[in-house]
PDB file of C-alpha atoms (C1' of nucleotides) in Angstrom:
ATOM      1  CA  UNK A 213      64.703  79.809  42.813  1.00  0.00           C
ATOM      2  CA  UNK A 214      62.307  76.671  44.652  1.00  0.00           C
ATOM      3  CA  UNK A 215      62.092  77.165  48.563  1.00  0.00           C
ATOM      4  CA  UNK A 216      64.461  75.293  50.098  1.00  0.00           C
ATOM      5  CA  UNK A 217      63.253  72.737  52.715  1.00  0.00           C
ATOM      6  CA  UNK A 218      64.984  74.014  55.258  1.00  0.00           C
ATOM      7  CA  UNK A 219      63.325  77.138  55.184  1.00  0.00           C
ATOM      8  CA  UNK A 220      60.161  76.501  56.072  1.00  0.00           C
ATOM      9  CA  UNK A 221      61.312  75.221  59.738  1.00  0.00           C
ATOM     10  CA  UNK A 222      60.232  77.995  61.899  1.00  0.00           C
ATOM     11  CA  UNK A 223      62.430  81.004  61.775  1.00  0.00           C
ATOM     12  CA  UNK A 224      62.897  80.940  65.622  1.00  0.00           C
ATOM     13  CA  UNK A 225      63.600  77.652  65.357  1.00  0.00           C
ATOM     14  CA  UNK A 226      66.486  78.279  63.086  1.00  0.00           C
ATOM     15  CA  UNK A 227      67.967  81.055  64.657  1.00  0.00           C
ATOM     16  CA  UNK A 228      68.331  78.547  67.844  1.00  0.00           C
ATOM     17  CA  UNK A 229      69.783  76.059  65.956  1.00  0.00           C
ATOM     18  CA  UNK A 230      72.209  78.352  64.952  1.00  0.00           C
ATOM     19  CA  UNK A 231      73.256  79.710  67.680  1.00  0.00           C
ATOM     20  CA  UNK A 232      73.152  75.615  68.878  1.00  0.00           C
ATOM     21  CA  UNK A 233      75.573  74.877  66.572  1.00  0.00           C
ATOM     22  CA  UNK A 234      77.960  78.034  67.793  1.00  0.00           C
ATOM     23  CA  UNK A 235      78.231  76.169  70.434  1.00  0.00           C
ATOM     24  CA  UNK A 236      78.644  73.197  69.526  1.00  0.00           C
ATOM     25  CA  UNK A 237      82.537  72.716  70.182  1.00  0.00           C
ATOM     26  CA  UNK A 238      84.241  72.586  73.238  1.00  0.00           C
ATOM     27  CA  UNK A 239      86.884  75.122  71.636  1.00  0.00           C
ATOM     28  CA  UNK A 240      84.231  77.915  71.729  1.00  0.00           C
ATOM     29  CA  UNK A 241      83.078  76.644  74.845  1.00  0.00           C
ATOM     30  CA  UNK A 242      86.670  76.908  75.702  1.00  0.00           C
ATOM     31  CA  UNK A 243      86.836  80.753  74.780  1.00  0.00           C
ATOM     32  CA  UNK A 244      83.664  82.055  75.924  1.00  0.00           C
ATOM     33  CA  UNK A 245      84.393  81.105  79.208  1.00  0.00           C
ATOM     34  CA  UNK A 246      88.071  82.513  78.960  1.00  0.00           C
ATOM     35  CA  UNK A 247      86.749  85.684  77.668  1.00  0.00           C
ATOM     36  CA  UNK A 248      84.673  85.817  80.335  1.00  0.00           C
ATOM     37  CA  UNK A 249      87.397  84.934  83.059  1.00  0.00           C
ATOM     38  CA  UNK A 250      89.490  88.412  81.454  1.00  0.00           C
ATOM     39  CA  UNK A 251      86.993  90.425  79.845  1.00  0.00           C
ATOM     40  CA  UNK A 252      88.955  90.904  77.066  1.00  0.00           C
ATOM     41  CA  UNK A 253      91.789  89.249  75.520  1.00  0.00           C
ATOM     42  CA  UNK A 254      93.891  89.313  72.310  1.00  0.00           C
ATOM     43  CA  UNK A 255      93.858  86.424  69.371  1.00  0.00           C
ATOM     44  CA  UNK A 256      97.861  85.545  70.772  1.00  0.00           C
ATOM     45  CA  UNK A 257      96.222  84.767  74.303  1.00  0.00           C
ATOM     46  CA  UNK A 258      93.251  82.704  73.508  1.00  0.00           C
ATOM     47  CA  UNK A 259      95.633  80.503  71.098  1.00  0.00           C
ATOM     48  CA  UNK A 260      98.454  79.950  74.691  1.00  0.00           C
ATOM     49  CA  UNK A 261      95.402  78.911  75.996  1.00  0.00           C
ATOM     50  CA  UNK A 262      93.884  76.639  73.755  1.00  0.00           C
ATOM     51  CA  UNK A 263      95.423  73.282  72.281  1.00  0.00           C
ATOM     52  CA  UNK A 264      94.851  73.977  69.130  1.00  0.00           C
ATOM     53  CA  UNK A 265      96.934  76.039  66.098  1.00  0.00           C
ATOM     54  CA  UNK A 266      96.612  79.658  65.268  1.00  0.00           C
ATOM     55  CA  UNK A 267      95.086  79.496  62.365  1.00  0.00           C
ATOM     56  CA  UNK A 268      92.149  77.410  63.391  1.00  0.00           C
ATOM     57  CA  UNK A 269      91.517  79.802  66.615  1.00  0.00           C
ATOM     58  CA  UNK A 270      90.928  82.326  64.419  1.00  0.00           C
ATOM     59  CA  UNK A 271      88.852  80.368  62.586  1.00  0.00           C
ATOM     60  CA  UNK A 272      86.618  79.116  65.792  1.00  0.00           C
ATOM     61  CA  UNK A 273      86.591  83.038  66.518  1.00  0.00           C
ATOM     62  CA  UNK A 274      85.624  84.015  63.380  1.00  0.00           C
ATOM     63  CA  UNK A 275      82.387  81.864  64.329  1.00  0.00           C
ATOM     64  CA  UNK A 276      81.433  83.349  67.476  1.00  0.00           C
ATOM     65  CA  UNK A 277      81.585  86.665  65.552  1.00  0.00           C
ATOM     66  CA  UNK A 278      79.268  85.133  63.614  1.00  0.00           C
ATOM     67  CA  UNK A 279      76.690  84.709  66.250  1.00  0.00           C
ATOM     68  CA  UNK A 280      78.075  87.991  67.897  1.00  0.00           C
ATOM     69  CA  UNK A 281      78.429  86.293  71.182  1.00  0.00           C
ATOM     70  CA  UNK A 282      82.073  88.107  70.777  1.00  0.00           C
ATOM     71  CA  UNK A 283      83.259  91.168  69.707  1.00  0.00           C
ATOM     72  CA  UNK A 284      86.661  91.533  67.740  1.00  0.00           C
ATOM     73  CA  UNK A 285      88.091  95.271  68.091  1.00  0.00           C
ATOM     74  CA  UNK A 286      91.327  96.164  66.211  1.00  0.00           C
ATOM     75  CA  UNK A 287      94.279  97.875  68.281  1.00  0.00           C
ATOM     76  CA  UNK A 288      97.104  98.486  66.046  1.00  0.00           C
ATOM     77  CA  UNK A 289      98.830  95.443  64.928  1.00  0.00           C
ATOM     78  CA  UNK A 290      96.385  92.545  67.484  1.00  0.00           C
ATOM     79  CA  UNK A 291      92.758  92.104  67.666  1.00  0.00           C
ATOM     80  CA  UNK A 292      91.211  92.743  71.055  1.00  0.00           C
ATOM     81  CA  UNK A 293      88.050  90.723  71.671  1.00  0.00           C
ATOM     82  CA  UNK A 294      85.471  90.649  74.466  1.00  0.00           C
ATOM     83  CA  UNK A 295      82.100  88.931  75.227  1.00  0.00           C
ATOM     84  CA  UNK A 296      79.281  90.748  73.472  1.00  0.00           C
ATOM     85  CA  UNK A 297      77.434  91.193  77.090  1.00  0.00           C
ATOM     86  CA  UNK A 298      74.192  92.144  74.969  1.00  0.00           C
ATOM     87  CA  UNK A 299      73.872  88.541  72.906  1.00  0.00           C
ATOM     88  CA  UNK A 300      74.858  86.264  75.263  1.00  0.00           C
ATOM     89  CA  UNK A 301      71.580  87.699  77.455  1.00  0.00           C
ATOM     90  CA  UNK A 302      69.892  87.665  74.720  1.00  0.00           C
ATOM     91  CA  UNK A 303      71.367  84.081  74.133  1.00  0.00           C
ATOM     92  CA  UNK A 304      70.934  83.264  77.572  1.00  0.00           C
ATOM     93  CA  UNK A 305      66.714  84.182  77.855  1.00  0.00           C
ATOM     94  CA  UNK A 306      66.561  82.167  74.343  1.00  0.00           C
ATOM     95  CA  UNK A 307      67.349  78.738  75.844  1.00  0.00           C
ATOM     96  CA  UNK A 308      65.351  79.544  78.774  1.00  0.00           C
ATOM     97  CA  UNK A 309      62.418  80.243  77.007  1.00  0.00           C
ATOM     98  CA  UNK A 310      62.809  77.089  75.040  1.00  0.00           C
ATOM     99  CA  UNK A 311      63.347  74.851  78.071  1.00  0.00           C
ATOM    100  CA  UNK A 312      59.621  76.629  79.491  1.00  0.00           C
ATOM    101  CA  UNK A 313      58.041  75.531  76.620  1.00  0.00           C
ATOM    102  CA  UNK A 314      58.502  72.131  78.183  1.00  0.00           C
ATOM    103  CA  UNK A 315      56.372  70.725  79.968  1.00  0.00           C
ATOM    104  CA  UNK A 316      58.755  69.412  82.592  1.00  0.00           C
ATOM    105  CA  UNK A 317      60.350  72.402  83.203  1.00  0.00           C
TER     106      UNK A 317
ATOM    107  CA  UNK B  37      97.232  55.824  70.453  1.00  0.00           C
ATOM    108  CA  UNK B  38      98.248  59.421  70.203  1.00  0.00           C
ATOM    109  CA  UNK B  39      96.045  61.656  72.639  1.00  0.00           C
ATOM    110  CA  UNK B  40      93.889  63.673  70.291  1.00  0.00           C
ATOM    111  CA  UNK B  41      93.654  66.765  71.253  1.00  0.00           C
ATOM    112  CA  UNK B  42      89.974  67.201  71.309  1.00  0.00           C
ATOM    113  CA  UNK B  43      90.563  65.140  74.522  1.00  0.00           C
ATOM    114  CA  UNK B  44      92.160  68.084  76.459  1.00  0.00           C
ATOM    115  CA  UNK B  45      89.359  69.952  76.453  1.00  0.00           C
ATOM    116  CA  UNK B  46      87.546  70.180  80.210  1.00  0.00           C
ATOM    117  CA  UNK B  47      85.213  67.215  79.864  1.00  0.00           C
ATOM    118  CA  UNK B  48      81.953  69.153  80.567  1.00  0.00           C
ATOM    119  CA  UNK B  49      82.788  71.443  78.046  1.00  0.00           C
ATOM    120  CA  UNK B  50      82.645  68.464  75.236  1.00  0.00           C
ATOM    121  CA  UNK B  51      79.579  67.192  77.193  1.00  0.00           C
ATOM    122  CA  UNK B  52      77.904  70.588  76.920  1.00  0.00           C
ATOM    123  CA  UNK B  53      79.398  71.132  73.085  1.00  0.00           C
ATOM    124  CA  UNK B  54      77.855  67.560  72.311  1.00  0.00           C
ATOM    125  CA  UNK B  55      74.340  68.635  73.525  1.00  0.00           C
ATOM    126  CA  UNK B  56      74.379  71.906  72.093  1.00  0.00           C
ATOM    127  CA  UNK B  57      75.245  69.920  68.332  1.00  0.00           C
ATOM    128  CA  UNK B  58      72.253  67.961  69.265  1.00  0.00           C
ATOM    129  CA  UNK B  59      69.844  70.850  69.432  1.00  0.00           C
ATOM    130  CA  UNK B  60      71.708  72.596  66.138  1.00  0.00           C
ATOM    131  CA  UNK B  61      69.369  71.431  63.301  1.00  0.00           C
ATOM    132  CA  UNK B  62      65.907  73.209  63.653  1.00  0.00           C
ATOM    133  CA  UNK B  63      64.347  70.198  62.726  1.00  0.00           C
ATOM    134  CA  UNK B  64      65.538  68.945  65.629  1.00  0.00           C
ATOM    135  CA  UNK B  65      64.154  71.911  67.861  1.00  0.00           C
ATOM    136  CA  UNK B  66      60.678  70.837  65.975  1.00  0.00           C
ATOM    137  CA  UNK B  67      60.803  67.160  67.209  1.00  0.00           C
ATOM    138  CA  UNK B  68      61.558  68.324  70.885  1.00  0.00           C
ATOM    139  CA  UNK B  69      58.773  70.632  70.436  1.00  0.00           C
ATOM    140  CA  UNK B  70      56.353  68.050  68.637  1.00  0.00           C
ATOM    141  CA  UNK B  71      57.627  65.957  71.225  1.00  0.00           C
ATOM    142  CA  UNK B  72      56.430  67.810  73.940  1.00  0.00           C
ATOM    143  CA  UNK B  73      52.762  69.019  72.647  1.00  0.00           C
ATOM    144  CA  UNK B  74      51.883  65.819  72.002  1.00  0.00           C
ATOM    145  CA  UNK B  75      53.514  63.625  74.893  1.00  0.00           C
ATOM    146  CA  UNK B  76      54.308  60.851  72.585  1.00  0.00           C
ATOM    147  CA  UNK B  77      54.367  60.730  68.911  1.00  0.00           C
ATOM    148  CA  UNK B  78      55.014  57.374  66.416  1.00  0.00           C
ATOM    149  CA  UNK B  79      57.230  58.091  63.750  1.00  0.00           C
ATOM    150  CA  UNK B  80      55.115  58.311  61.184  1.00  0.00           C
ATOM    151  CA  UNK B  81      53.023  61.451  62.588  1.00  0.00           C
ATOM    152  CA  UNK B  82      56.486  63.062  63.517  1.00  0.00           C
ATOM    153  CA  UNK B  83      57.399  62.312  59.553  1.00  0.00           C
ATOM    154  CA  UNK B  84      53.812  64.286  58.616  1.00  0.00           C
ATOM    155  CA  UNK B  85      54.774  67.047  61.275  1.00  0.00           C
ATOM    156  CA  UNK B  86      58.080  67.698  59.675  1.00  0.00           C
ATOM    157  CA  UNK B  87      59.174  69.160  55.490  1.00  0.00           C
ATOM    158  CA  UNK B  88      62.037  66.213  55.599  1.00  0.00           C
ATOM    159  CA  UNK B  89      61.791  62.528  53.860  1.00  0.00           C
ATOM    160  CA  UNK B  90      60.869  59.308  56.763  1.00  0.00           C
ATOM    161  CA  UNK B  91      64.573  58.358  56.238  1.00  0.00           C
ATOM    162  CA  UNK B  92      66.147  62.170  57.163  1.00  0.00           C
ATOM    163  CA  UNK B  93      63.851  61.951  60.129  1.00  0.00           C
ATOM    164  CA  UNK B  94      64.529  58.927  61.222  1.00  0.00           C
ATOM    165  CA  UNK B  95      68.213  59.643  61.425  1.00  0.00           C
ATOM    166  CA  UNK B  96      67.523  63.389  63.306  1.00  0.00           C
ATOM    167  CA  UNK B  97      65.315  60.895  65.759  1.00  0.00           C
ATOM    168  CA  UNK B  98      68.656  58.936  66.092  1.00  0.00           C
ATOM    169  CA  UNK B  99      71.175  61.718  66.874  1.00  0.00           C
ATOM    170  CA  UNK B 100      68.301  63.014  69.191  1.00  0.00           C
ATOM    171  CA  UNK B 101      68.552  59.857  70.846  1.00  0.00           C
ATOM    172  CA  UNK B 102      71.855  59.774  71.258  1.00  0.00           C
ATOM    173  CA  UNK B 103      72.328  62.317  73.505  1.00  0.00           C
ATOM    174  CA  UNK B 104      68.864  60.824  75.386  1.00  0.00           C
ATOM    175  CA  UNK B 105      66.942  63.479  75.147  1.00  0.00           C
ATOM    176  CA  UNK B 106      64.176  61.522  73.546  1.00  0.00           C
ATOM    177  CA  UNK B 107      63.412  57.643  74.317  1.00  0.00           C
ATOM    178  CA  UNK B 108      62.092  55.416  71.735  1.00  0.00           C
ATOM    179  CA  UNK B 109      59.961  52.687  72.998  1.00  0.00           C
ATOM    180  CA  UNK B 110      58.685  49.658  70.563  1.00  0.00           C
ATOM    181  CA  UNK B 111      55.250  49.308  70.109  1.00  0.00           C
ATOM    182  CA  UNK B 112      54.698  46.715  68.066  1.00  0.00           C
ATOM    183  CA  UNK B 113      55.344  47.733  63.899  1.00  0.00           C
ATOM    184  CA  UNK B 114      55.561  51.288  65.496  1.00  0.00           C
ATOM    185  CA  UNK B 115      58.557  53.435  67.226  1.00  0.00           C
ATOM    186  CA  UNK B 116      56.400  55.889  69.841  1.00  0.00           C
ATOM    187  CA  UNK B 117      58.908  58.379  70.833  1.00  0.00           C
ATOM    188  CA  UNK B 118      58.761  60.875  73.995  1.00  0.00           C
ATOM    189  CA  UNK B 119      60.524  63.354  76.092  1.00  0.00           C
ATOM    190  CA  UNK B 120      63.542  61.934  78.144  1.00  0.00           C
ATOM    191  CA  UNK B 121      62.503  64.568  80.926  1.00  0.00           C
ATOM    192  CA  UNK B 122      65.056  63.875  83.148  1.00  0.00           C
ATOM    193  CA  UNK B 123      67.829  64.721  80.866  1.00  0.00           C
ATOM    194  CA  UNK B 124      65.472  67.811  79.307  1.00  0.00           C
ATOM    195  CA  UNK B 125      65.645  68.968  82.699  1.00  0.00           C
ATOM    196  CA  UNK B 126      69.584  68.269  83.154  1.00  0.00           C
ATOM    197  CA  UNK B 127      70.271  70.237  80.046  1.00  0.00           C
ATOM    198  CA  UNK B 128      68.473  72.820  81.134  1.00  0.00           C
ATOM    199  CA  UNK B 129      70.449  73.131  84.086  1.00  0.00           C
ATOM    200  CA  UNK B 130      73.594  72.491  81.945  1.00  0.00           C
ATOM    201  CA  UNK B 131      72.930  75.891  79.790  1.00  0.00           C
ATOM    202  CA  UNK B 132      71.209  78.107  82.621  1.00  0.00           C
ATOM    203  CA  UNK B 133      74.388  76.913  84.851  1.00  0.00           C
ATOM    204  CA  UNK B 134      77.237  77.929  81.844  1.00  0.00           C
ATOM    205  CA  UNK B 135      75.227  81.309  81.076  1.00  0.00           C
ATOM    206  CA  UNK B 136      75.263  81.947  84.818  1.00  0.00           C
ATOM    207  CA  UNK B 137      78.614  82.061  84.947  1.00  0.00           C
ATOM    208  CA  UNK B 138      78.929  85.047  82.813  1.00  0.00           C
ATOM    209  CA  UNK B 139      79.524  87.907  84.307  1.00  0.00           C
ATOM    210  CA  UNK B 140      76.600  89.954  81.972  1.00  0.00           C
ATOM    211  CA  UNK B 141      73.567  86.775  83.025  1.00  0.00           C
TER     212      UNK B 141
ATOM    213  C1'  DT C 145      51.673  31.959  55.164  1.00  0.00           C
ATOM    214  C1'  DC C 146      51.299  36.086  52.961  1.00  0.00           C
ATOM    215  C1'  DA C 147      50.534  40.461  52.002  1.00  0.00           C
ATOM    216  C1'  DC C 148      51.004  44.805  53.661  1.00  0.00           C
ATOM    217  C1'  DC C 149      52.272  48.603  57.512  1.00  0.00           C
ATOM    218  C1'  DT C 150      56.257  50.757  60.188  1.00  0.00           C
ATOM    219  C1'  DC C 151      60.553  52.423  60.603  1.00  0.00           C
ATOM    220  C1'  DA C 152      64.965  52.233  61.107  1.00  0.00           C
ATOM    221  C1'  DT C 153      69.561  50.691  58.393  1.00  0.00           C
ATOM    222  C1'  DC C 154      72.961  51.012  53.984  1.00  0.00           C
ATOM    223  C1'  DG C 155      74.838  53.752  50.207  1.00  0.00           C
ATOM    224  C1'  DT C 156      75.573  57.232  48.251  1.00  0.00           C
ATOM    225  C1'  DA C 157      75.863  62.253  47.110  1.00  0.00           C
ATOM    226  C1'  DG C 158      76.803  66.912  48.128  1.00  0.00           C
ATOM    227  C1'  DA C 159      77.824  70.363  51.437  1.00  0.00           C
ATOM    228  C1'  DT C 160      80.057  72.151  55.853  1.00  0.00           C
ATOM    229  C1'  DT C 161      83.017  71.458  59.422  1.00  0.00           C
ATOM    230  C1'  DT C 162      87.926  71.158  61.485  1.00  0.00           C
ATOM    231  C1'  DG C 163      92.129  70.933  61.531  1.00  0.00           C
ATOM    232  C1'  DC C 164      96.490  72.720  59.572  1.00  0.00           C
ATOM    233  C1'  DG C 165     100.962  75.504  57.457  1.00  0.00           C
ATOM    234  C1'  DA C 166     101.795  78.711  54.088  1.00  0.00           C
ATOM    235  C1'  DT C 167     100.962  83.126  52.828  1.00  0.00           C
ATOM    236  C1'  DA C 168      98.924  88.110  52.814  1.00  0.00           C
ATOM    237  C1'  DA C 169      98.053  92.391  55.308  1.00  0.00           C
ATOM    238  C1'  DT C 170      98.592  95.603  58.849  1.00  0.00           C
ATOM    239  C1'  DC C 171     100.647  98.135  62.203  1.00  0.00           C
ATOM    240  C1'  DG C 172     104.512  99.413  65.403  1.00  0.00           C
ATOM    241  C1'  DA C 173     109.321 100.146  65.697  1.00  0.00           C
ATOM    242  C1'  DT C 174     113.889 100.722  64.213  1.00  0.00           C
TER     243       DT C 174
ATOM    244  C1'  DA D  77     111.995 101.844  54.323  1.00  0.00           C
ATOM    245  C1'  DT D  78     112.410  97.690  56.306  1.00  0.00           C
ATOM    246  C1'  DC D  79     111.888  94.094  60.325  1.00  0.00           C
ATOM    247  C1'  DG D  80     109.139  91.631  63.214  1.00  0.00           C
ATOM    248  C1'  DA D  81     105.484  90.848  65.329  1.00  0.00           C
ATOM    249  C1'  DT D  82     100.685  89.873  65.022  1.00  0.00           C
ATOM    250  C1'  DT D  83      96.735  87.882  63.151  1.00  0.00           C
ATOM    251  C1'  DA D  84      93.267  87.084  58.656  1.00  0.00           C
ATOM    252  C1'  DT D  85      92.916  84.706  55.402  1.00  0.00           C
ATOM    253  C1'  DC D  86      94.041  81.015  51.445  1.00  0.00           C
ATOM    254  C1'  DG D  87      94.339  76.225  49.943  1.00  0.00           C
ATOM    255  C1'  DC D  88      93.998  71.242  51.169  1.00  0.00           C
ATOM    256  C1'  DA D  89      92.725  67.040  53.298  1.00  0.00           C
ATOM    257  C1'  DA D  90      89.794  64.295  55.643  1.00  0.00           C
ATOM    258  C1'  DA D  91      86.238  63.957  59.095  1.00  0.00           C
ATOM    259  C1'  DT D  92      81.277  64.855  59.823  1.00  0.00           C
ATOM    260  C1'  DC D  93      76.835  66.044  58.479  1.00  0.00           C
ATOM    261  C1'  DT D  94      72.207  66.257  55.736  1.00  0.00           C
ATOM    262  C1'  DA D  95      68.921  64.267  52.675  1.00  0.00           C
ATOM    263  C1'  DC D  96      67.492  61.049  49.953  1.00  0.00           C
ATOM    264  C1'  DG D  97      65.764  56.236  47.479  1.00  0.00           C
ATOM    265  C1'  DA D  98      66.259  51.735  48.665  1.00  0.00           C
ATOM    266  C1'  DT D  99      66.497  47.829  51.336  1.00  0.00           C
ATOM    267  C1'  DG D 100      65.491  45.221  55.081  1.00  0.00           C
ATOM    268  C1'  DA D 101      63.815  43.925  59.448  1.00  0.00           C
ATOM    269  C1'  DG D 102      59.913  42.794  62.056  1.00  0.00           C
ATOM    270  C1'  DG D 103      54.796  43.099  63.598  1.00  0.00           C
ATOM    271  C1'  DT D 104      49.663  42.215  62.430  1.00  0.00           C
ATOM    272  C1'  DG D 105      45.465  41.061  60.108  1.00  0.00           C
ATOM    273  C1'  DA D 106      43.192  38.420  56.177  1.00  0.00           C
TER     274       DA D 106
END
DNA sequence: TCACCTCATCGTAGATTTGCGATAATCGAT
DNA sequence: ATCGATTATCGCAAATCTACGATGAGGTGA
């Protein structure tokens, strides 16, 4: 299999871009804020707070889970989501590091 | 015209998501780093440093210019790009503010 | 003027994202 | 066992993104 061009980019830049992608939709930012305020939420509560359908919200949750910014725990018929604090902090430091490399920052 | 659902999201969340989108490709992160190191570059120099075609690089530059992270100045037949330091700093503070709202950060 | 250089834009193809309704799967309660 | 509640997944459509080659627009130098 030939080397895809995207693979030639620096690994940490790929990681950074990937997490930026997870943050690139207002609904997902909104979900992070909600989970921060309430500590934890079941899917239904989030759906009630976001102007999108249940299935769409579920997909956004999946994307946030993909990059581990949130964790979901199954509790009977519900799923309880909360921030993954370790990864949130790590993400903060990744962005901080990026901006600290810029001379102007 | 009906109100699009995306318009119901908080404005600052939309802005944040939009700038995250601009950062969501490793080539664009790479370009920002290059411009930081060299202070300024013409398009051709960036093309030589990035494993993508000239037209593709030009599109990535356009996306970065869309969110004002970079500025391009036409110098005869060339275009000289550099970081827009004000916006880079502003972006840094927007991300810093986001993460500072999280209890764990 | 004319050939050349530089670079943005156009047109296009394929992949990915976003959104929805419908469906399926799982659990709790009756 | 079955019904209802909850939520993930499926299937689909529309939109957007990514990438490229080709083209065009504009400037420079011969």
